Short mmCIF file of C-alpha atoms and ligand atoms in Angstrom, two decimals:
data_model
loop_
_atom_site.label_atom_id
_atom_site.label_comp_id
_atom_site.label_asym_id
_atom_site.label_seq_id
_atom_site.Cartn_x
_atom_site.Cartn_y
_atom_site.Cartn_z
CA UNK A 10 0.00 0.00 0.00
CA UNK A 11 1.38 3.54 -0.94
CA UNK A 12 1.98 5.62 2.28
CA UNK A 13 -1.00 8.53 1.64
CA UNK A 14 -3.24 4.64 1.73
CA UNK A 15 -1.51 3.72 5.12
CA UNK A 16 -1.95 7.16 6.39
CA UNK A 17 -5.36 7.59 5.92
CA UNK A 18 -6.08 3.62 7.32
CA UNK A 19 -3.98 4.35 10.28
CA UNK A 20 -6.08 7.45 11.08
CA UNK A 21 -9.28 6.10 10.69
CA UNK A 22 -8.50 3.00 12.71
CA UNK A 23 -7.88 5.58 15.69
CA UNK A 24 -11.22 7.26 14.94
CA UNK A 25 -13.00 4.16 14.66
CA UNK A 26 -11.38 3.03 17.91
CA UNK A 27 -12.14 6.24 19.82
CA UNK A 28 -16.23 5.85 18.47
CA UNK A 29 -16.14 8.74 16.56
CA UNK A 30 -16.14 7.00 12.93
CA UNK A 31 -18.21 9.57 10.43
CA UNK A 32 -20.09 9.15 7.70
CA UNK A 33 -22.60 10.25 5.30
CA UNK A 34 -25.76 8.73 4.48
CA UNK A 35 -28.00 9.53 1.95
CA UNK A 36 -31.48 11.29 3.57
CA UNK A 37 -34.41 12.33 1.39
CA UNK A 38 -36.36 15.08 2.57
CA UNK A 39 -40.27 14.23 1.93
CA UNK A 40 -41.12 17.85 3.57
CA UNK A 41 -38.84 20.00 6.02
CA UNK A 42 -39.52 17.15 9.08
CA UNK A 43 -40.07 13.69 7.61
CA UNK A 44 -36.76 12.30 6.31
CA UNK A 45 -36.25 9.18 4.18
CA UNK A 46 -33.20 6.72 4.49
CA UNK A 47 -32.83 3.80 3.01
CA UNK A 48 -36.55 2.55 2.75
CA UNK A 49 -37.48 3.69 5.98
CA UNK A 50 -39.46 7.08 7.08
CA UNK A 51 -38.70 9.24 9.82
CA UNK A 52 -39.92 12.16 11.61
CA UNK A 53 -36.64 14.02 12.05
CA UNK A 54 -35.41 16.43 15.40
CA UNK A 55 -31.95 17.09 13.48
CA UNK A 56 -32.40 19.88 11.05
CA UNK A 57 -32.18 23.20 11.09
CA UNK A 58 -34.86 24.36 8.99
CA UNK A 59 -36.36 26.13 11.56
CA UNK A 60 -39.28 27.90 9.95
CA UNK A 61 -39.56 24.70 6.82
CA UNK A 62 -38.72 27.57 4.72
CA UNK A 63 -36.06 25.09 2.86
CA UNK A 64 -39.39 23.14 1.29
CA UNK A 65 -41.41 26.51 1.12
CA UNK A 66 -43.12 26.81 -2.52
CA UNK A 67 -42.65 30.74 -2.85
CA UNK A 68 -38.84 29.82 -1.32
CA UNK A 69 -38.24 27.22 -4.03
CA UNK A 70 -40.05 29.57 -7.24
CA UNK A 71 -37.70 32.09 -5.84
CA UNK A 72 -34.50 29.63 -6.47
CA UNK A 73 -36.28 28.45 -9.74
CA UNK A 74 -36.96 32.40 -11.32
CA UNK A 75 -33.24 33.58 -10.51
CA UNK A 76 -31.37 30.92 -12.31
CA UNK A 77 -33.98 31.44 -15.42
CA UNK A 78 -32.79 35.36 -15.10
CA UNK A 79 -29.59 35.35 -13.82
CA UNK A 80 -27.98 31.86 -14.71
CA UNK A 81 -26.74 28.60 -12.60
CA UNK A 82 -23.86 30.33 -11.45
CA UNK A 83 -22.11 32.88 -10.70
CA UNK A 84 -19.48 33.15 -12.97
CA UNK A 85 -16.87 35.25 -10.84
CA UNK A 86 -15.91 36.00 -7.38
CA UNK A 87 -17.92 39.00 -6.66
CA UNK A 88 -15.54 41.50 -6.72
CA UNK A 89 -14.60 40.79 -10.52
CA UNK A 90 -18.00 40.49 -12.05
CA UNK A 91 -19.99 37.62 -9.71
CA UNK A 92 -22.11 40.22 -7.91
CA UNK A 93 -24.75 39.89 -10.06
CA UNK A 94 -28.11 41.84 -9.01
CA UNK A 95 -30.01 39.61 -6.41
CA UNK A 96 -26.98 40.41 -4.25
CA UNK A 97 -27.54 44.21 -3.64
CA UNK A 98 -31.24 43.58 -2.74
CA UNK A 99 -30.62 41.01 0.11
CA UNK A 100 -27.97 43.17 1.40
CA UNK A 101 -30.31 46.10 1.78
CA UNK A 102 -32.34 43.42 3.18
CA UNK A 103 -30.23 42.04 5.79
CA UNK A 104 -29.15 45.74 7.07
CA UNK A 105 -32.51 46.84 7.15
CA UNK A 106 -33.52 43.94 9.60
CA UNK A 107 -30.61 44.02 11.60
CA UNK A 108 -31.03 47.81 11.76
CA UNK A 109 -27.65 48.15 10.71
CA UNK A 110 -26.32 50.93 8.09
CA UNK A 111 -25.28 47.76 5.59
CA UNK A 112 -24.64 43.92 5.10
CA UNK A 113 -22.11 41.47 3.32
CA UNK A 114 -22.64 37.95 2.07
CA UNK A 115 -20.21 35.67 1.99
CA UNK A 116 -20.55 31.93 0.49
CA UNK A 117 -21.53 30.30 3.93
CA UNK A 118 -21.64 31.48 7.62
CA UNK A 119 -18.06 29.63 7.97
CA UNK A 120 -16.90 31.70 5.23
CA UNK A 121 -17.99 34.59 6.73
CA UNK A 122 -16.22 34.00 10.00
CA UNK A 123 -13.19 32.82 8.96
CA UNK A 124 -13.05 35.92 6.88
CA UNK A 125 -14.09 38.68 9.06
CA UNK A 126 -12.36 37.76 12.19
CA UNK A 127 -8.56 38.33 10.64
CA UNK A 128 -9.67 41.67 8.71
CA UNK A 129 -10.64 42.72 12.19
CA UNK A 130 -7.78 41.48 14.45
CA UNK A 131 -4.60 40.77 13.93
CA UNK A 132 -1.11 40.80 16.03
CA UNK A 133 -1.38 42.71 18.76
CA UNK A 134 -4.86 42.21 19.28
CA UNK A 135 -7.11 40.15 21.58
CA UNK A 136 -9.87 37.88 20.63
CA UNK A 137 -11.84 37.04 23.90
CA UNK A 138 -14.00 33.60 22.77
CA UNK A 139 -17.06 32.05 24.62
CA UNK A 140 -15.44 28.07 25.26
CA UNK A 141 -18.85 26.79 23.68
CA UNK A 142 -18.41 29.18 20.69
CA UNK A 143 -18.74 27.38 16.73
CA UNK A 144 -15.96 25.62 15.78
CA UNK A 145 -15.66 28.35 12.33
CA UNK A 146 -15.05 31.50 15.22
CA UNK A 147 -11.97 29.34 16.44
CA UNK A 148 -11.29 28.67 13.05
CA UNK A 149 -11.04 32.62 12.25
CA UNK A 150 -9.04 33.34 15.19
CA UNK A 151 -6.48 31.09 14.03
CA UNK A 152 -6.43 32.51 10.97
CA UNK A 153 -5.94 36.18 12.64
CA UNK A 154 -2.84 35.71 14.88
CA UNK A 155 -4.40 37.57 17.40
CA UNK A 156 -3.76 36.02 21.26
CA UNK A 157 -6.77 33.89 21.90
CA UNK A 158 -8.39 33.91 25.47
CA UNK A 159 -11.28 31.59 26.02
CA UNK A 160 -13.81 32.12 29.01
CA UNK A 161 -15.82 30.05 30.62
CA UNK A 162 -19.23 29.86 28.91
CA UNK A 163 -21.36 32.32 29.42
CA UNK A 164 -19.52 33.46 32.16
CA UNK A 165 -19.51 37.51 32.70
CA UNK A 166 -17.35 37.49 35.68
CA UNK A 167 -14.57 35.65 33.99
CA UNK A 168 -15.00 37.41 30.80
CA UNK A 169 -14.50 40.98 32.76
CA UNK A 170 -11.50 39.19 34.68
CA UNK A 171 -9.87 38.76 31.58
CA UNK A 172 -10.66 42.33 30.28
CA UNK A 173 -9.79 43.51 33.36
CA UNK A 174 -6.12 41.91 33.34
CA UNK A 175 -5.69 41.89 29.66
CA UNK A 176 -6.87 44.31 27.63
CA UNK A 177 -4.38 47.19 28.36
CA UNK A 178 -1.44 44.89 26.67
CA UNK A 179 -3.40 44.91 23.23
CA UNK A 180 -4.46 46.90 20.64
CA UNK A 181 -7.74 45.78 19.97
CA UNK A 182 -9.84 43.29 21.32
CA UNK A 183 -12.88 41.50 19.72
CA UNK A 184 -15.61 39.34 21.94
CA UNK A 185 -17.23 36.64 20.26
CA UNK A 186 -19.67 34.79 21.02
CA UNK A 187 -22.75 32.91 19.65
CA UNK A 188 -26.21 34.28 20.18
CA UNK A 189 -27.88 30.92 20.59
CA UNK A 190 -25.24 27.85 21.49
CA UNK A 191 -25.33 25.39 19.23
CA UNK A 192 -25.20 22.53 21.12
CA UNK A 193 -26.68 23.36 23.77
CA UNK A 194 -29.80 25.58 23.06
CA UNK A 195 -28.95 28.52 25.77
CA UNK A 196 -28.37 32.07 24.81
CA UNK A 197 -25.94 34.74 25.44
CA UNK A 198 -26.46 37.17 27.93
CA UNK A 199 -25.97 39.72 24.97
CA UNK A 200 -27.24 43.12 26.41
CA UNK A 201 -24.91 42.74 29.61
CA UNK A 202 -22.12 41.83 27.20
CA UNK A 203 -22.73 44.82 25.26
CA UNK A 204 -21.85 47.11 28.63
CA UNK A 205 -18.56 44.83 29.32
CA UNK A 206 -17.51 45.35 25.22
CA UNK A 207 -18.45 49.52 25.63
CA UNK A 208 -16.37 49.78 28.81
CA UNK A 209 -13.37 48.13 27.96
CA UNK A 210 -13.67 49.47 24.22
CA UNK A 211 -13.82 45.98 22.70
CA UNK A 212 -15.88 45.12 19.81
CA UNK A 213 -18.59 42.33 20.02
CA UNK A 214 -19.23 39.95 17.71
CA UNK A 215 -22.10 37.64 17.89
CA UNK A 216 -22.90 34.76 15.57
CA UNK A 217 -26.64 34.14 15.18
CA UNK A 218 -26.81 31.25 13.29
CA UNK A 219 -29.41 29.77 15.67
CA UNK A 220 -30.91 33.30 16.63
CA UNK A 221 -32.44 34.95 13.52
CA UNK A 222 -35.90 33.81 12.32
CA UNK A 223 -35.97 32.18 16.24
CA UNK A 224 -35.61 34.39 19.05
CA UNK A 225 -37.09 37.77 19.79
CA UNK A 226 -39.74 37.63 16.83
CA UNK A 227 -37.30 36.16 14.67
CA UNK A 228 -35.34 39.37 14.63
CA UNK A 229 -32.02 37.29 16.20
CA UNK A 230 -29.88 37.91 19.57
CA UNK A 231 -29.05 40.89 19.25
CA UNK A 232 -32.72 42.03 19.73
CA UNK A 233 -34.51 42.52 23.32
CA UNK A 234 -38.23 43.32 23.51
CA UNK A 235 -38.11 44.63 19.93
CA UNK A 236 -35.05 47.09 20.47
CA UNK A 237 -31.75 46.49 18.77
CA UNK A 238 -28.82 46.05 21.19
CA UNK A 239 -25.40 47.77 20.99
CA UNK A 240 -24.00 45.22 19.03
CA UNK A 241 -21.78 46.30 16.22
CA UNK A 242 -20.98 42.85 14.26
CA UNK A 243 -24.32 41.04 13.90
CA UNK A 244 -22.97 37.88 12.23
CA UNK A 245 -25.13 35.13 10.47
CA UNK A 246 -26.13 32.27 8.44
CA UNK A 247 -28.67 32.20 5.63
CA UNK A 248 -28.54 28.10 6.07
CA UNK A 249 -30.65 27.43 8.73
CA UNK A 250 -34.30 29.41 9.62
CA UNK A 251 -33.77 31.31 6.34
CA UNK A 252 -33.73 27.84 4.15
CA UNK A 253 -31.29 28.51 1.56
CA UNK A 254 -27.55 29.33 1.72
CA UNK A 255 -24.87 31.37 2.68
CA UNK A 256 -23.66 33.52 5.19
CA UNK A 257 -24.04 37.74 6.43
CA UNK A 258 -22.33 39.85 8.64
CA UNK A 259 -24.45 43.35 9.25
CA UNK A 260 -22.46 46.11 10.55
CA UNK A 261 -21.60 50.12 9.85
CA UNK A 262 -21.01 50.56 6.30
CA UNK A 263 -17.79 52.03 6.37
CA UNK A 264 -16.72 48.84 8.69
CA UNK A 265 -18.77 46.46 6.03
CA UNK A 266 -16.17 48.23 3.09
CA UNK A 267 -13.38 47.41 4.50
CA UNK A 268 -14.54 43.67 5.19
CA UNK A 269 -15.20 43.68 1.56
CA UNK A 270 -11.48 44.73 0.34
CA UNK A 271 -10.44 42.64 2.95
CA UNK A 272 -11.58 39.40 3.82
CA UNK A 273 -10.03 36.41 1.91
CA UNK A 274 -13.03 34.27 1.88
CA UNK A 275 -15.11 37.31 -0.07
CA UNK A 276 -12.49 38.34 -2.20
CA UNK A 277 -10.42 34.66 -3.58
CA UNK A 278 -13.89 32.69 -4.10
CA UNK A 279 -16.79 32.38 -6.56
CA UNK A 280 -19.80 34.54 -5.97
CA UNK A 281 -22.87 32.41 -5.11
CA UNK A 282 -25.38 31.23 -7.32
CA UNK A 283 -28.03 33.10 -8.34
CA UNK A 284 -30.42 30.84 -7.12
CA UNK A 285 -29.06 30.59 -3.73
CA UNK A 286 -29.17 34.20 -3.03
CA UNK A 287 -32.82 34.68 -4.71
CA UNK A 288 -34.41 32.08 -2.29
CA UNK A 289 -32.63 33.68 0.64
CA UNK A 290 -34.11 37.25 -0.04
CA UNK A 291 -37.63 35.39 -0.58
CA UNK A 292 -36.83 33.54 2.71
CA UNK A 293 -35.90 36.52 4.43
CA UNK A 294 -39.16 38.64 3.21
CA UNK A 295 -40.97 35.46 4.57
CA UNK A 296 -39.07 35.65 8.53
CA UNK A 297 -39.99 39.77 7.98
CA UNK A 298 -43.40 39.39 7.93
CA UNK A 299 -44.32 35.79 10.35
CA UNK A 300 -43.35 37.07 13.84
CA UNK A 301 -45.91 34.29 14.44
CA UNK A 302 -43.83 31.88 12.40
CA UNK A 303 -40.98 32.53 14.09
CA UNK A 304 -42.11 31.67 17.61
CA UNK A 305 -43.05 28.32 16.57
CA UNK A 306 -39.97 26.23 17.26
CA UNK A 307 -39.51 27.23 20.74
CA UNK A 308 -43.31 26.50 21.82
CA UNK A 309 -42.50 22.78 19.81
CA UNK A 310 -38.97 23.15 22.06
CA UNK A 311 -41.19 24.29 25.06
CA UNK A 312 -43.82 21.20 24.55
CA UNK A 313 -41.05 18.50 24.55
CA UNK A 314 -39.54 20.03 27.77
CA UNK A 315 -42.71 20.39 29.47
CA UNK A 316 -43.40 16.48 28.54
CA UNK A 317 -40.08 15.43 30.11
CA UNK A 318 -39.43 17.97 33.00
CA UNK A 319 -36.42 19.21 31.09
CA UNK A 320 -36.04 22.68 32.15
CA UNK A 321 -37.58 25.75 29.77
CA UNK A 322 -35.83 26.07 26.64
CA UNK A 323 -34.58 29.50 25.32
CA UNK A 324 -34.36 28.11 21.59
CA UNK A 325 -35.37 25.64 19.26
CA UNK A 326 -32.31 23.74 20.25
CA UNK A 327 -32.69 21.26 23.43
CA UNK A 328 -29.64 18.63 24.24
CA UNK A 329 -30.13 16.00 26.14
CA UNK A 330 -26.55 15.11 27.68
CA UNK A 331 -25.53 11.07 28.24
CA UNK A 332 -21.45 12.09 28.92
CA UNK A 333 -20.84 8.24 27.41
CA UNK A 334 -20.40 7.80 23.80
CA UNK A 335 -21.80 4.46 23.76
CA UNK A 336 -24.77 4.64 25.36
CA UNK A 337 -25.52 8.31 23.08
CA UNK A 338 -25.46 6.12 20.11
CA UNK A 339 -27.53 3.27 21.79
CA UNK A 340 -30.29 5.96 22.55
CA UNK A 341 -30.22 7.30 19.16
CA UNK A 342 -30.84 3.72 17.61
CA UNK A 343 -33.28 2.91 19.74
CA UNK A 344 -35.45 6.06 18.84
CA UNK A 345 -34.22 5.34 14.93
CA UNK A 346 -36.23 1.83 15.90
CA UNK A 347 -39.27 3.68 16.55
CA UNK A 348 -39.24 6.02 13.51
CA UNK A 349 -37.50 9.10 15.27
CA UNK A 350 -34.51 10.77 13.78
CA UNK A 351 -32.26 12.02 16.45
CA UNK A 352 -28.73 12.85 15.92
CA UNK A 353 -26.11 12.02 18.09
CA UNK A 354 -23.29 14.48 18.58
CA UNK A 355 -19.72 13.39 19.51
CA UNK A 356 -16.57 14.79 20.54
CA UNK A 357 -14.80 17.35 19.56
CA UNK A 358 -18.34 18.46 18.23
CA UNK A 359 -18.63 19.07 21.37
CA UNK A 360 -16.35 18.72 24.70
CA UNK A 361 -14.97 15.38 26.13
CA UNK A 362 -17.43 13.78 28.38
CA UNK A 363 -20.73 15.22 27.06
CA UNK A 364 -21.74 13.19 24.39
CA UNK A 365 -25.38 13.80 23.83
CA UNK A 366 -28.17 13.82 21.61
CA UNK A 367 -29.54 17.43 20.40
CA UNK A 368 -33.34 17.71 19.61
CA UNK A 369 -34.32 20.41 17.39
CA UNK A 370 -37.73 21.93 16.81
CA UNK A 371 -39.74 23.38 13.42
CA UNK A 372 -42.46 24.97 12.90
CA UNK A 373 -43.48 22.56 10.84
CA UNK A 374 -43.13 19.41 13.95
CA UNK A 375 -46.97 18.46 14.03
CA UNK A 376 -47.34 18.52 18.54
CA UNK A 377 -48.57 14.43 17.82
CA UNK A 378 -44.80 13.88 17.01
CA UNK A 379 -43.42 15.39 19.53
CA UNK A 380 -45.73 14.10 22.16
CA UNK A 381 -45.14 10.41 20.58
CA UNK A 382 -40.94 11.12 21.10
CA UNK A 383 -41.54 12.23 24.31
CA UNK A 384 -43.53 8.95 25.44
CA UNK A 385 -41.01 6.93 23.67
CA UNK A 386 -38.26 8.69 25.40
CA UNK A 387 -40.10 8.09 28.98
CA UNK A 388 -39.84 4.74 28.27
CA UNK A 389 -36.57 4.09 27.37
C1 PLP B 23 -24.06 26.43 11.42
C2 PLP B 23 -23.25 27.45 12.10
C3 PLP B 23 -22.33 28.20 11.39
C4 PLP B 23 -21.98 27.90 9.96
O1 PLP B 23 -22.95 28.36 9.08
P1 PLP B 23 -23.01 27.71 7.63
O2 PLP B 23 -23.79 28.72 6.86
O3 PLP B 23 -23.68 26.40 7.77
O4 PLP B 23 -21.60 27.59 7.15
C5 PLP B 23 -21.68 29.22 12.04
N1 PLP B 23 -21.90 29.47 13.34
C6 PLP B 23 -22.77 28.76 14.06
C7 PLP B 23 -22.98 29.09 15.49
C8 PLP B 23 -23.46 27.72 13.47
O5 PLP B 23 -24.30 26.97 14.18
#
């Protein structure tokens, strides 16, 4: 065997060993909660098409009349001549829901971290990171060289520690932190971050992939009773409630230029497809105007919890921890058995120890199915 072969068996021998062996299997979405795989139907709790928007008809025509006008692709990175017109209008979009003076789309929400973060900070500077934050806001601050602190999650006393000790020895300093926790369903206390970032003059950064078309009326994390917070990088993803693709960060527009002539992710890579971008402004117009849409997931979240005295959940997201790898996967069978579709999540998805399964809630979950999971997970 040639030694790239050996390498790669060697390494997935460890994996294997460890219980954290991948892989892909081919899942056919019947509408945005019943999945089917192989020749079996389930009702799935692992997406995150929070508002169905991914199957809606006016989503999908969207897709469908933008590569008729504008093509399959995009041709060009967008700063040579990909930016083709869609793009301008679901900026103006973005900014004007955020409240923000403009947006920038970049290919996916990974994309958009990994290239904001290093046009932002850079040596000398000091990223202050949330332990829980997405794996693509470490992956940015790697990219930056900027030192990297992590606090304890959701932690404000630790996080002002740090400021407190730190932030005189750098430059700059950026906070980041997710709006909604992936993995775990909480939220950051944003607003009381907001008066840490102001008094230390660091810049906050919060990634809303969960948040927007979710919390506060759909209007994200960075909202409170209606009211934008002091938040001046409002980062997202136009993957998950939105149903399409891509990723946004909405910010001042002079900060939002120099993203654009700087961030290496924008500027080296193909703009996105026409259709991509024309079903997120359609999916977008669809979060504006459904506040009542976008409370659904968390009263499907808040049914499940009340049916298994879990405590209230603050998203769609709810995780039920197991710590052992073994048993995570077990559970996640054993609902498969009974036509449930519940993803188990592994380390380094998430730390050492907390191997659990992560339950997420649509609109579109009819209650039946969530009260039959519930009764099958009672009597497991
Ligand atoms: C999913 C996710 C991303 C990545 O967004 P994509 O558009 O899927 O690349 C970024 N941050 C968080 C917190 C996420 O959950």
């Amino acid at each position: 065997m040639d030694s790239l072969s050996k390498f790669a068996r060697k390494k997935l021998a460890e994996t294997r060993v460890k219980g954290l062996y991948r892989q892909t299997i081919p899942t056919r979405h019947k509408d945005p909660v019943h999945v089917e795989r192989g020749d079996k139907i389930y009702v799935s709790f692992s997406g995150n098409d929070y508002l169905g928007l991914s199957r809606h008809r006016r989503v999908i025509a969207a897709a469908a009349r933008a590569a008729e006008k504008f093509g399959a692709g995009a041709g060009a990175s967008r700063l040579v001549t990909g930016d083709h017109p869609l793009y301008q209008e679901l900026e103006t979009g973005i900014a004007t829901f955020k409240e923000a003076e403009a947006a920038l789309v970049f290919g996916s929400g990974y994309l958009t971290n990994l290239g904001v973060i290093p046009v932002l900070a850079g040596e000398g500077d000091l990223i202050l990171a949330d332990r829980l934050c997405h794996a693509c806001l470490f992956a940015g601050s790697d990219l930056s060289k900027a030192a990297l602190k992590v606090y304890r999650h959701n932690d404000l006393d630790h996080l002002r520690e740090i400021l407190d000790g730190q932030r005189s020895k750098y430059r700059h300093t950026l906070i980041l932190t997710d709006g909604v926790f992936s993995m775990d369903g909480d939220r950051a206390p944003v607003e009381e971050m907001t008066a840490l970032a102001r008094k230390f003059d660091a810049w906050l950064m919060v990634d809303d992939a969960h948040g927007l078309g979710v919390v506060e009326q759909g209007k994200g994390s960075t909202f409170k009773n209606g009211h934008r917070l002091d938040v001046p990088l409002q980062m997202g993803t136009l993957s998950k409630s939105v149903g399409a693709y891509g990723g946004y960060i909405a910010a001042d527009a002079v900060v939002i230029d120099l993203i654009k002539n700087r961030a290496r992710s924008l500027i080296y890579t193909t703009g996105l497809p026409p259709a991509v971008v024309g079903a997120a402004l359609e999916g977008l117009k669809i979060i504006k105007n459904n506040p009542g849409l976008c409370n659904k997931p968390i009263q499907k979240a808040t049914l499940f919890c009340r049916e298994l005295d879990l405590p209230a959940p603050q998203s769609s997201i709810v995780p039920m921890i197991f710590g052992d790898i073994e048993k995570t996967m077990q559970t996640a069978d054993r609902l498969a058995e009974q036509g449930f579709l519940v993803h188990p999540i592994r380390p380094p998805t998430v730390p050492d120890g907390t191997a659990r399964l992560r339950f997420s809630f649509s609109a579109a979950h009819q209650d039946k199915d969530i009260l039959n999971l519930a009764e099958v997970i009672r009597g497991l």
